[in-house]
Every structure is written in C-alpha cells, then in structure tokens.
PDB file of C-alpha atoms in Angstrom:
ATOM      1  CA  MET A   1      18.644  41.015  72.329  1.00  0.00           C
ATOM      2  CA  ARG A   2      20.126  43.099  69.543  1.00  0.00           C
ATOM      3  CA  LYS A   3      21.857  40.057  68.023  1.00  0.00           C
ATOM      4  CA  ILE A   4      18.615  38.108  68.119  1.00  0.00           C
ATOM      5  CA  PHE A   5      16.864  40.943  66.288  1.00  0.00           C
ATOM      6  CA  ILE A   6      19.601  41.091  63.625  1.00  0.00           C
ATOM      7  CA  TYR A   7      19.527  37.321  63.131  1.00  0.00           C
ATOM      8  CA  ALA A   8      15.741  37.387  62.902  1.00  0.00           C
ATOM      9  CA  MET A   9      15.851  40.208  60.364  1.00  0.00           C
ATOM     10  CA  TRP A  10      18.384  38.428  58.174  1.00  0.00           C
ATOM     11  CA  GLY A  11      16.416  35.213  58.523  1.00  0.00           C
ATOM     12  CA  PHE A  12      13.291  36.991  57.328  1.00  0.00           C
ATOM     13  CA  VAL A  13      15.171  38.480  54.364  1.00  0.00           C
ATOM     14  CA  PHE A  14      16.556  35.051  53.461  1.00  0.00           C
ATOM     15  CA  ILE A  15      13.100  33.457  53.638  1.00  0.00           C
ATOM     16  CA  CYS A  16      11.650  36.194  51.403  1.00  0.00           C
ATOM     17  CA  ILE A  17      14.425  35.782  48.829  1.00  0.00           C
ATOM     18  CA  ALA A  18      14.037  31.999  48.884  1.00  0.00           C
ATOM     19  CA  ALA A  19      10.261  32.283  48.498  1.00  0.00           C
ATOM     20  CA  VAL A  20      10.619  34.636  45.517  1.00  0.00           C
ATOM     21  CA  ALA A  21      13.170  32.311  43.911  1.00  0.00           C
ATOM     22  CA  ILE A  22      10.854  29.324  44.373  1.00  0.00           C
ATOM     23  CA  VAL A  23       7.897  31.188  42.862  1.00  0.00           C
ATOM     24  CA  PHE A  24       9.881  32.331  39.817  1.00  0.00           C
ATOM     25  CA  THR A  25      11.311  28.851  39.290  1.00  0.00           C
ATOM     26  CA  ALA A  26       7.835  27.332  39.487  1.00  0.00           C
ATOM     27  CA  ILE A  27       6.494  29.882  36.997  1.00  0.00           C
ATOM     28  CA  ALA A  28       9.387  29.312  34.585  1.00  0.00           C
ATOM     29  CA  LYS A  29       8.785  25.547  34.709  1.00  0.00           C
ATOM     30  CA  GLY A  30       5.055  25.987  34.111  1.00  0.00           C
ATOM     31  CA  LYS A  31       4.022  24.761  37.572  1.00  0.00           C
ATOM     32  CA  ILE A  32       2.288  28.038  38.424  1.00  0.00           C
ATOM     33  CA  GLY A  33       0.287  30.155  35.990  1.00  0.00           C
ATOM     34  CA  TYR A  34       0.609  30.020  32.224  1.00  0.00           C
ATOM     35  CA  VAL A  35       3.894  30.623  30.436  1.00  0.00           C
ATOM     36  CA  PRO A  36       3.693  30.116  26.650  1.00  0.00           C
ATOM     37  CA  PRO A  37       5.806  27.312  25.181  1.00  0.00           C
ATOM     38  CA  VAL A  38       8.814  28.135  23.001  1.00  0.00           C
ATOM     39  CA  GLU A  39       6.820  27.524  19.807  1.00  0.00           C
ATOM     40  CA  GLU A  40       4.217  30.109  20.811  1.00  0.00           C
ATOM     41  CA  LEU A  41       6.840  32.665  21.816  1.00  0.00           C
ATOM     42  CA  GLU A  42       8.599  32.207  18.475  1.00  0.00           C
ATOM     43  CA  ASN A  43       5.305  32.604  16.586  1.00  0.00           C
ATOM     44  CA  PRO A  44       3.184  35.156  18.479  1.00  0.00           C
ATOM     45  CA  ASN A  45      -0.435  35.570  17.493  1.00  0.00           C
ATOM     46  CA  LEU A  46      -0.491  38.864  15.582  1.00  0.00           C
ATOM     47  CA  LYS A  47      -3.568  39.037  13.378  1.00  0.00           C
ATOM     48  CA  PHE A  48      -2.875  41.237  10.376  1.00  0.00           C
ATOM     49  CA  ALA A  49      -5.429  42.453   7.864  1.00  0.00           C
ATOM     50  CA  THR A  50      -5.143  41.622   4.170  1.00  0.00           C
ATOM     51  CA  GLN A  51      -4.625  44.635   1.926  1.00  0.00           C
ATOM     52  CA  VAL A  52      -6.071  44.845  -1.578  1.00  0.00           C
ATOM     53  CA  ILE A  53      -3.693  46.831  -3.822  1.00  0.00           C
ATOM     54  CA  SER A  54      -4.439  48.012  -7.373  1.00  0.00           C
ATOM     55  CA  GLU A  55      -2.003  47.593 -10.279  1.00  0.00           C
ATOM     56  CA  ASP A  56      -0.808  51.165  -9.857  1.00  0.00           C
ATOM     57  CA  GLY A  57      -0.036  50.607  -6.167  1.00  0.00           C
ATOM     58  CA  LYS A  58      -3.100  52.272  -4.646  1.00  0.00           C
ATOM     59  CA  LEU A  59      -4.779  50.772  -1.587  1.00  0.00           C
ATOM     60  CA  LEU A  60      -8.308  49.646  -2.438  1.00  0.00           C
ATOM     61  CA  GLY A  61      -9.223  48.286   0.974  1.00  0.00           C
ATOM     62  CA  THR A  62      -8.392  45.965   3.858  1.00  0.00           C
ATOM     63  CA  TRP A  63     -10.021  42.756   5.050  1.00  0.00           C
ATOM     64  CA  SER A  64      -9.624  40.826   8.285  1.00  0.00           C
ATOM     65  CA  LEU A  65     -11.400  37.937  10.001  1.00  0.00           C
ATOM     66  CA  SER A  66     -10.482  39.354  13.411  1.00  0.00           C
ATOM     67  CA  LYS A  67     -12.152  42.735  12.678  1.00  0.00           C
ATOM     68  CA  GLU A  68      -8.819  44.432  13.385  1.00  0.00           C
ATOM     69  CA  ASN A  69      -7.338  46.544  10.613  1.00  0.00           C
ATOM     70  CA  ARG A  70      -3.767  45.944  11.785  1.00  0.00           C
ATOM     71  CA  VAL A  71      -1.269  46.095   8.902  1.00  0.00           C
ATOM     72  CA  TYR A  72       2.277  44.855   9.393  1.00  0.00           C
ATOM     73  CA  VAL A  73       5.170  47.299   9.287  1.00  0.00           C
ATOM     74  CA  GLY A  74       8.836  46.323   9.617  1.00  0.00           C
ATOM     75  CA  TYR A  75      11.453  48.060  11.743  1.00  0.00           C
ATOM     76  CA  GLU A  76      13.084  49.556   8.655  1.00  0.00           C
ATOM     77  CA  ASP A  77       9.797  51.316   7.828  1.00  0.00           C
ATOM     78  CA  LEU A  78       9.477  53.012  11.211  1.00  0.00           C
ATOM     79  CA  SER A  79      10.441  56.642  11.627  1.00  0.00           C
ATOM     80  CA  PRO A  80      13.467  57.024  13.943  1.00  0.00           C
ATOM     81  CA  HIS A  81      11.330  59.582  15.774  1.00  0.00           C
ATOM     82  CA  LEU A  82       8.915  56.786  16.740  1.00  0.00           C
ATOM     83  CA  VAL A  83      11.677  54.566  18.074  1.00  0.00           C
ATOM     84  CA  HIS A  84      13.412  57.339  20.014  1.00  0.00           C
ATOM     85  CA  ALA A  85      10.148  58.626  21.496  1.00  0.00           C
ATOM     86  CA  LEU A  86       9.019  55.153  22.565  1.00  0.00           C
ATOM     87  CA  VAL A  87      12.290  54.329  24.310  1.00  0.00           C
ATOM     88  CA  ALA A  88      12.544  57.770  25.941  1.00  0.00           C
ATOM     89  CA  THR A  89       8.961  57.626  27.188  1.00  0.00           C
ATOM     90  CA  GLU A  90       8.505  54.007  28.203  1.00  0.00           C
ATOM     91  CA  ASP A  91      11.918  52.466  28.848  1.00  0.00           C
ATOM     92  CA  VAL A  92      15.064  54.620  28.864  1.00  0.00           C
ATOM     93  CA  ARG A  93      17.313  51.630  29.636  1.00  0.00           C
ATOM     94  CA  PHE A  94      15.728  49.439  26.964  1.00  0.00           C
ATOM     95  CA  GLU A  95      19.054  48.686  25.287  1.00  0.00           C
ATOM     96  CA  ASP A  96      20.738  47.736  28.559  1.00  0.00           C
ATOM     97  CA  HIS A  97      18.375  45.285  30.274  1.00  0.00           C
ATOM     98  CA  SER A  98      17.273  41.733  29.479  1.00  0.00           C
ATOM     99  CA  GLY A  99      13.547  42.226  29.938  1.00  0.00           C
ATOM    100  CA  ILE A 100      13.413  43.583  33.493  1.00  0.00           C
ATOM    101  CA  ASP A 101      14.721  46.964  34.648  1.00  0.00           C
ATOM    102  CA  ALA A 102      15.475  46.455  38.360  1.00  0.00           C
ATOM    103  CA  ARG A 103      16.274  50.146  38.905  1.00  0.00           C
ATOM    104  CA  ALA A 104      12.982  51.317  37.428  1.00  0.00           C
ATOM    105  CA  PHE A 105      11.059  48.680  39.373  1.00  0.00           C
ATOM    106  CA  MET A 106      12.610  49.641  42.721  1.00  0.00           C
ATOM    107  CA  ARG A 107      12.042  53.327  41.981  1.00  0.00           C
ATOM    108  CA  ALA A 108       8.363  52.620  41.300  1.00  0.00           C
ATOM    109  CA  VAL A 109       8.049  50.531  44.486  1.00  0.00           C
ATOM    110  CA  ILE A 110       9.627  53.250  46.642  1.00  0.00           C
ATOM    111  CA  LYS A 111       7.756  56.190  45.123  1.00  0.00           C
ATOM    112  CA  ARG A 112       4.378  54.485  44.852  1.00  0.00           C
ATOM    113  CA  GLY A 113       4.508  52.056  47.753  1.00  0.00           C
ATOM    114  CA  ILE A 114       6.311  54.165  50.352  1.00  0.00           C
ATOM    115  CA  PHE A 115       5.753  57.791  49.334  1.00  0.00           C
ATOM    116  CA  MET A 116       2.331  57.122  47.744  1.00  0.00           C
ATOM    117  CA  GLN A 117       3.159  59.091  44.601  1.00  0.00           C
ATOM    118  CA  LYS A 118       0.467  57.910  42.186  1.00  0.00           C
ATOM    119  CA  HIS A 119       2.019  59.640  39.174  1.00  0.00           C
ATOM    120  CA  ALA A 120       5.586  58.499  39.781  1.00  0.00           C
ATOM    121  CA  GLY A 121       5.590  56.239  36.733  1.00  0.00           C
ATOM    122  CA  GLY A 122       5.647  52.471  36.479  1.00  0.00           C
ATOM    123  CA  GLY A 123       8.523  50.037  36.456  1.00  0.00           C
ATOM    124  CA  SER A 124       7.472  47.952  33.463  1.00  0.00           C
ATOM    125  CA  THR A 125       9.838  47.723  30.513  1.00  0.00           C
ATOM    126  CA  ILE A 126       8.697  47.735  26.887  1.00  0.00           C
ATOM    127  CA  THR A 127       9.295  43.985  26.821  1.00  0.00           C
ATOM    128  CA  GLN A 128       7.128  43.481  29.915  1.00  0.00           C
ATOM    129  CA  GLN A 129       4.366  45.556  28.343  1.00  0.00           C
ATOM    130  CA  LEU A 130       4.606  43.429  25.202  1.00  0.00           C
ATOM    131  CA  ALA A 131       4.382  40.272  27.315  1.00  0.00           C
ATOM    132  CA  LYS A 132       1.263  41.678  28.970  1.00  0.00           C
ATOM    133  CA  GLN A 133      -0.318  42.511  25.602  1.00  0.00           C
ATOM    134  CA  PHE A 134       0.294  38.997  24.330  1.00  0.00           C
ATOM    135  CA  TYR A 135      -0.059  36.682  27.281  1.00  0.00           C
ATOM    136  CA  SER A 136      -1.726  38.233  30.349  1.00  0.00           C
ATOM    137  CA  PRO A 137      -5.160  36.685  30.908  1.00  0.00           C
ATOM    138  CA  THR A 138      -7.788  38.411  33.030  1.00  0.00           C
ATOM    139  CA  ALA A 139      -7.204  37.809  36.736  1.00  0.00           C
ATOM    140  CA  ASP A 140     -10.293  36.324  38.392  1.00  0.00           C
ATOM    141  CA  ASN A 141      -9.055  36.322  41.987  1.00  0.00           C
ATOM    142  CA  VAL A 142      -6.456  37.843  44.305  1.00  0.00           C
ATOM    143  CA  MET A 143      -3.909  35.050  43.804  1.00  0.00           C
ATOM    144  CA  GLU A 144      -4.045  35.398  40.009  1.00  0.00           C
ATOM    145  CA  ARG A 145      -3.570  39.157  40.307  1.00  0.00           C
ATOM    146  CA  LEU A 146      -0.536  38.644  42.556  1.00  0.00           C
ATOM    147  CA  LEU A 147       0.984  36.226  40.046  1.00  0.00           C
ATOM    148  CA  GLN A 148       0.376  38.391  36.966  1.00  0.00           C
ATOM    149  CA  LYS A 149       3.453  40.572  37.371  1.00  0.00           C
ATOM    150  CA  PRO A 150       5.923  37.711  38.073  1.00  0.00           C
ATOM    151  CA  ILE A 151       4.532  35.818  35.074  1.00  0.00           C
ATOM    152  CA  GLU A 152       5.030  38.912  32.896  1.00  0.00           C
ATOM    153  CA  TRP A 153       8.642  39.110  34.112  1.00  0.00           C
ATOM    154  CA  VAL A 154       9.350  35.499  33.185  1.00  0.00           C
ATOM    155  CA  ILE A 155       7.764  35.914  29.747  1.00  0.00           C
ATOM    156  CA  ALA A 156       9.650  39.192  29.182  1.00  0.00           C
ATOM    157  CA  VAL A 157      12.986  37.494  29.859  1.00  0.00           C
ATOM    158  CA  LYS A 158      12.059  34.703  27.450  1.00  0.00           C
ATOM    159  CA  LEU A 159      11.057  37.217  24.759  1.00  0.00           C
ATOM    160  CA  GLU A 160      14.445  38.906  25.110  1.00  0.00           C
ATOM    161  CA  ARG A 161      16.109  35.547  24.466  1.00  0.00           C
ATOM    162  CA  TYR A 162      14.221  34.864  21.254  1.00  0.00           C
ATOM    163  CA  TYR A 163      14.005  38.347  19.709  1.00  0.00           C
ATOM    164  CA  THR A 164      16.308  41.267  19.001  1.00  0.00           C
ATOM    165  CA  LYS A 165      15.597  44.688  20.474  1.00  0.00           C
ATOM    166  CA  GLU A 166      14.446  45.901  17.055  1.00  0.00           C
ATOM    167  CA  GLU A 167      12.001  42.996  16.739  1.00  0.00           C
ATOM    168  CA  ILE A 168      10.563  43.679  20.198  1.00  0.00           C
ATOM    169  CA  LEU A 169       9.988  47.356  19.386  1.00  0.00           C
ATOM    170  CA  THR A 170       8.386  46.403  16.077  1.00  0.00           C
ATOM    171  CA  MET A 171       6.041  43.866  17.670  1.00  0.00           C
ATOM    172  CA  TYR A 172       5.055  46.354  20.367  1.00  0.00           C
ATOM    173  CA  LEU A 173       4.111  49.038  17.842  1.00  0.00           C
ATOM    174  CA  ASN A 174       2.354  46.545  15.568  1.00  0.00           C
ATOM    175  CA  LYS A 175       0.336  45.196  18.502  1.00  0.00           C
ATOM    176  CA  PHE A 176      -0.773  48.397  20.243  1.00  0.00           C
ATOM    177  CA  ASP A 177      -4.392  49.572  19.845  1.00  0.00           C
ATOM    178  CA  PHE A 178      -4.499  53.325  19.154  1.00  0.00           C
ATOM    179  CA  LEU A 179      -8.340  53.417  19.184  1.00  0.00           C
ATOM    180  CA  ASN A 180     -10.644  54.707  16.439  1.00  0.00           C
ATOM    181  CA  ASN A 181     -10.207  51.378  14.617  1.00  0.00           C
ATOM    182  CA  ALA A 182      -6.470  52.056  14.389  1.00  0.00           C
ATOM    183  CA  VAL A 183      -4.736  48.891  15.582  1.00  0.00           C
ATOM    184  CA  GLY A 184      -0.986  48.931  15.036  1.00  0.00           C
ATOM    185  CA  ILE A 185       1.307  51.831  14.225  1.00  0.00           C
ATOM    186  CA  LYS A 186       0.843  51.733  10.450  1.00  0.00           C
ATOM    187  CA  THR A 187      -2.927  52.064  10.647  1.00  0.00           C
ATOM    188  CA  ALA A 188      -2.588  54.671  13.412  1.00  0.00           C
ATOM    189  CA  ALA A 189      -0.257  56.816  11.289  1.00  0.00           C
ATOM    190  CA  LYS A 190      -2.727  56.596   8.402  1.00  0.00           C
ATOM    191  CA  THR A 191      -5.761  57.274  10.612  1.00  0.00           C
ATOM    192  CA  TYR A 192      -4.439  60.279  12.521  1.00  0.00           C
ATOM    193  CA  PHE A 193      -1.966  61.831  10.076  1.00  0.00           C
ATOM    194  CA  ALA A 194      -2.652  60.205   6.671  1.00  0.00           C
ATOM    195  CA  LYS A 195       0.985  59.096   6.447  1.00  0.00           C
ATOM    196  CA  ASP A 196       3.131  55.999   6.512  1.00  0.00           C
ATOM    197  CA  PRO A 197       5.019  55.511   9.812  1.00  0.00           C
ATOM    198  CA  LYS A 198       8.405  56.264   8.235  1.00  0.00           C
ATOM    199  CA  ASN A 199       7.211  59.703   7.087  1.00  0.00           C
ATOM    200  CA  LEU A 200       5.984  60.949  10.465  1.00  0.00           C
ATOM    201  CA  LYS A 201       7.392  64.236  11.739  1.00  0.00           C
ATOM    202  CA  ILE A 202       8.828  64.407  15.231  1.00  0.00           C
ATOM    203  CA  GLU A 203       5.707  66.004  16.733  1.00  0.00           C
ATOM    204  CA  GLU A 204       3.441  63.457  15.012  1.00  0.00           C
ATOM    205  CA  ALA A 205       5.540  60.554  16.253  1.00  0.00           C
ATOM    206  CA  ALA A 206       5.510  62.032  19.764  1.00  0.00           C
ATOM    207  CA  THR A 207       1.718  62.296  19.644  1.00  0.00           C
ATOM    208  CA  LEU A 208       1.260  58.635  18.716  1.00  0.00           C
ATOM    209  CA  ILE A 209       3.792  57.407  21.258  1.00  0.00           C
ATOM    210  CA  GLY A 210       2.135  59.565  23.912  1.00  0.00           C
ATOM    211  CA  MET A 211      -1.029  57.560  23.302  1.00  0.00           C
ATOM    212  CA  CYS A 212       0.782  54.456  24.576  1.00  0.00           C
ATOM    213  CA  LYS A 213       0.407  55.936  28.076  1.00  0.00           C
ATOM    214  CA  ASN A 214      -3.343  56.328  27.686  1.00  0.00           C
ATOM    215  CA  PRO A 215      -4.818  56.155  24.151  1.00  0.00           C
ATOM    216  CA  SER A 216      -8.093  57.724  25.233  1.00  0.00           C
ATOM    217  CA  LEU A 217      -6.731  60.579  27.349  1.00  0.00           C
ATOM    218  CA  TYR A 218      -3.979  61.565  24.885  1.00  0.00           C
ATOM    219  CA  ASN A 219      -5.961  60.984  21.714  1.00  0.00           C
ATOM    220  CA  PRO A 220      -5.303  63.845  19.244  1.00  0.00           C
ATOM    221  CA  ARG A 221      -8.941  63.815  18.166  1.00  0.00           C
ATOM    222  CA  ARG A 222      -9.909  65.116  21.598  1.00  0.00           C
ATOM    223  CA  PHE A 223      -8.233  68.453  20.917  1.00  0.00           C
TER     224      PHE A 223
END
C-alpha cells in the first residue's frame, strides 16, 4: 500500500511537471496567449513627448500625441541611488537571474499560499514587471487570468535575451507612471523634486522608487 502511494505521488508530480512544460512550450511558440514577436520586443512601444528647447537650453514646453509627458532618460543619466534603491526594493537578485527568480517565487508561494501572509511580498522580478507593463492585456475570464503569469515569465526571459540589465532598468523607469501627470522617471523627478534624475539625493530617489510599490499610497504629495 505504501509503495502504491509513493508511486502515485511521484506519478502526480511527473504529470504536473509535464503539464507545466507543455503549457510553457505552447506559450513560447505562440499557441497559447499572446507573446510579442522578436521585432516588437526589440522595438517596444514607448511613447515619448517632444521637448521644445530654447537657444539658451531652457525647456519651453513638451508635446505628445499620447497625452503622456514621458521624456526619455538614458542609464548614464540616472542617479546611482535610483538604481540601487530599485534593485534593493524590487529584485535583490536582479543581476543573477535570467528574468525569473525561482527563489523569490517559491518564497511568495509558501508565505502567501500556505501561511496566508498577505504582506509577504511578491515573486515578480523587475523584468517580469516590465513585461507586464508592456504586454499584459486585461484578463476577461478565469483562463486568461491563469495564463497571465506564465506569459509574463516567457516574455521576461525573452527580454533578458535581447536587452542588457542596464537597458531593462532604464526601460522600467522610463515606462512607470508616477501619477500627477508624471510618466517616466525624468518627468517624475522634475514634478516632485524639480531636478533631473541624476541629481536626486538618496532620500529623494528612495521616495520615487517607493512609489513603484504603490504610486498612490506612497505619493509624497500626500504628506
């Protein structure tokens, strides 16, 4: 009886692993859900505003068809405080994984799923969050909601193949909406602290990165 139970348990584990492998393979091949083609991954849709600059270098205004005042900023123009705070807060093993942090994911599953700790933190990496910002459509039914996370994983792995870690961090900060018409880190730094991102102090950088958890709850204009 005991042997039968052990065989049944291992059989169940094998079936689960096989099912997961089949689902991920189908997603990667575009048979299930939507995974952007290589061309779209290499040229993500980031809508930047046009800046009007005077002869003496002063900003006269911005203009955008998308009604987003996002202004591009490169990695070299980001304060190191921003980069360090983002990695420390959202993805401590960012430099070590290839899009998915298995340790963080299992920790989140155990703490949230088994011990029901709602504030235990998530298992999504910065790359997964970027994939969600770019490519996660609204789920209209239970099946689509179940597939959202695996699709994000597949896209995250693909993003890691096509971009460097610095480029992923830069895209994430350029994409994020910090509210109050401050889309992207450059506009957010100007809106909340009247500075360029590279000139932010450590406490200012920490404030903006804290908003990535919840831009409404941790908005500095609330205090």
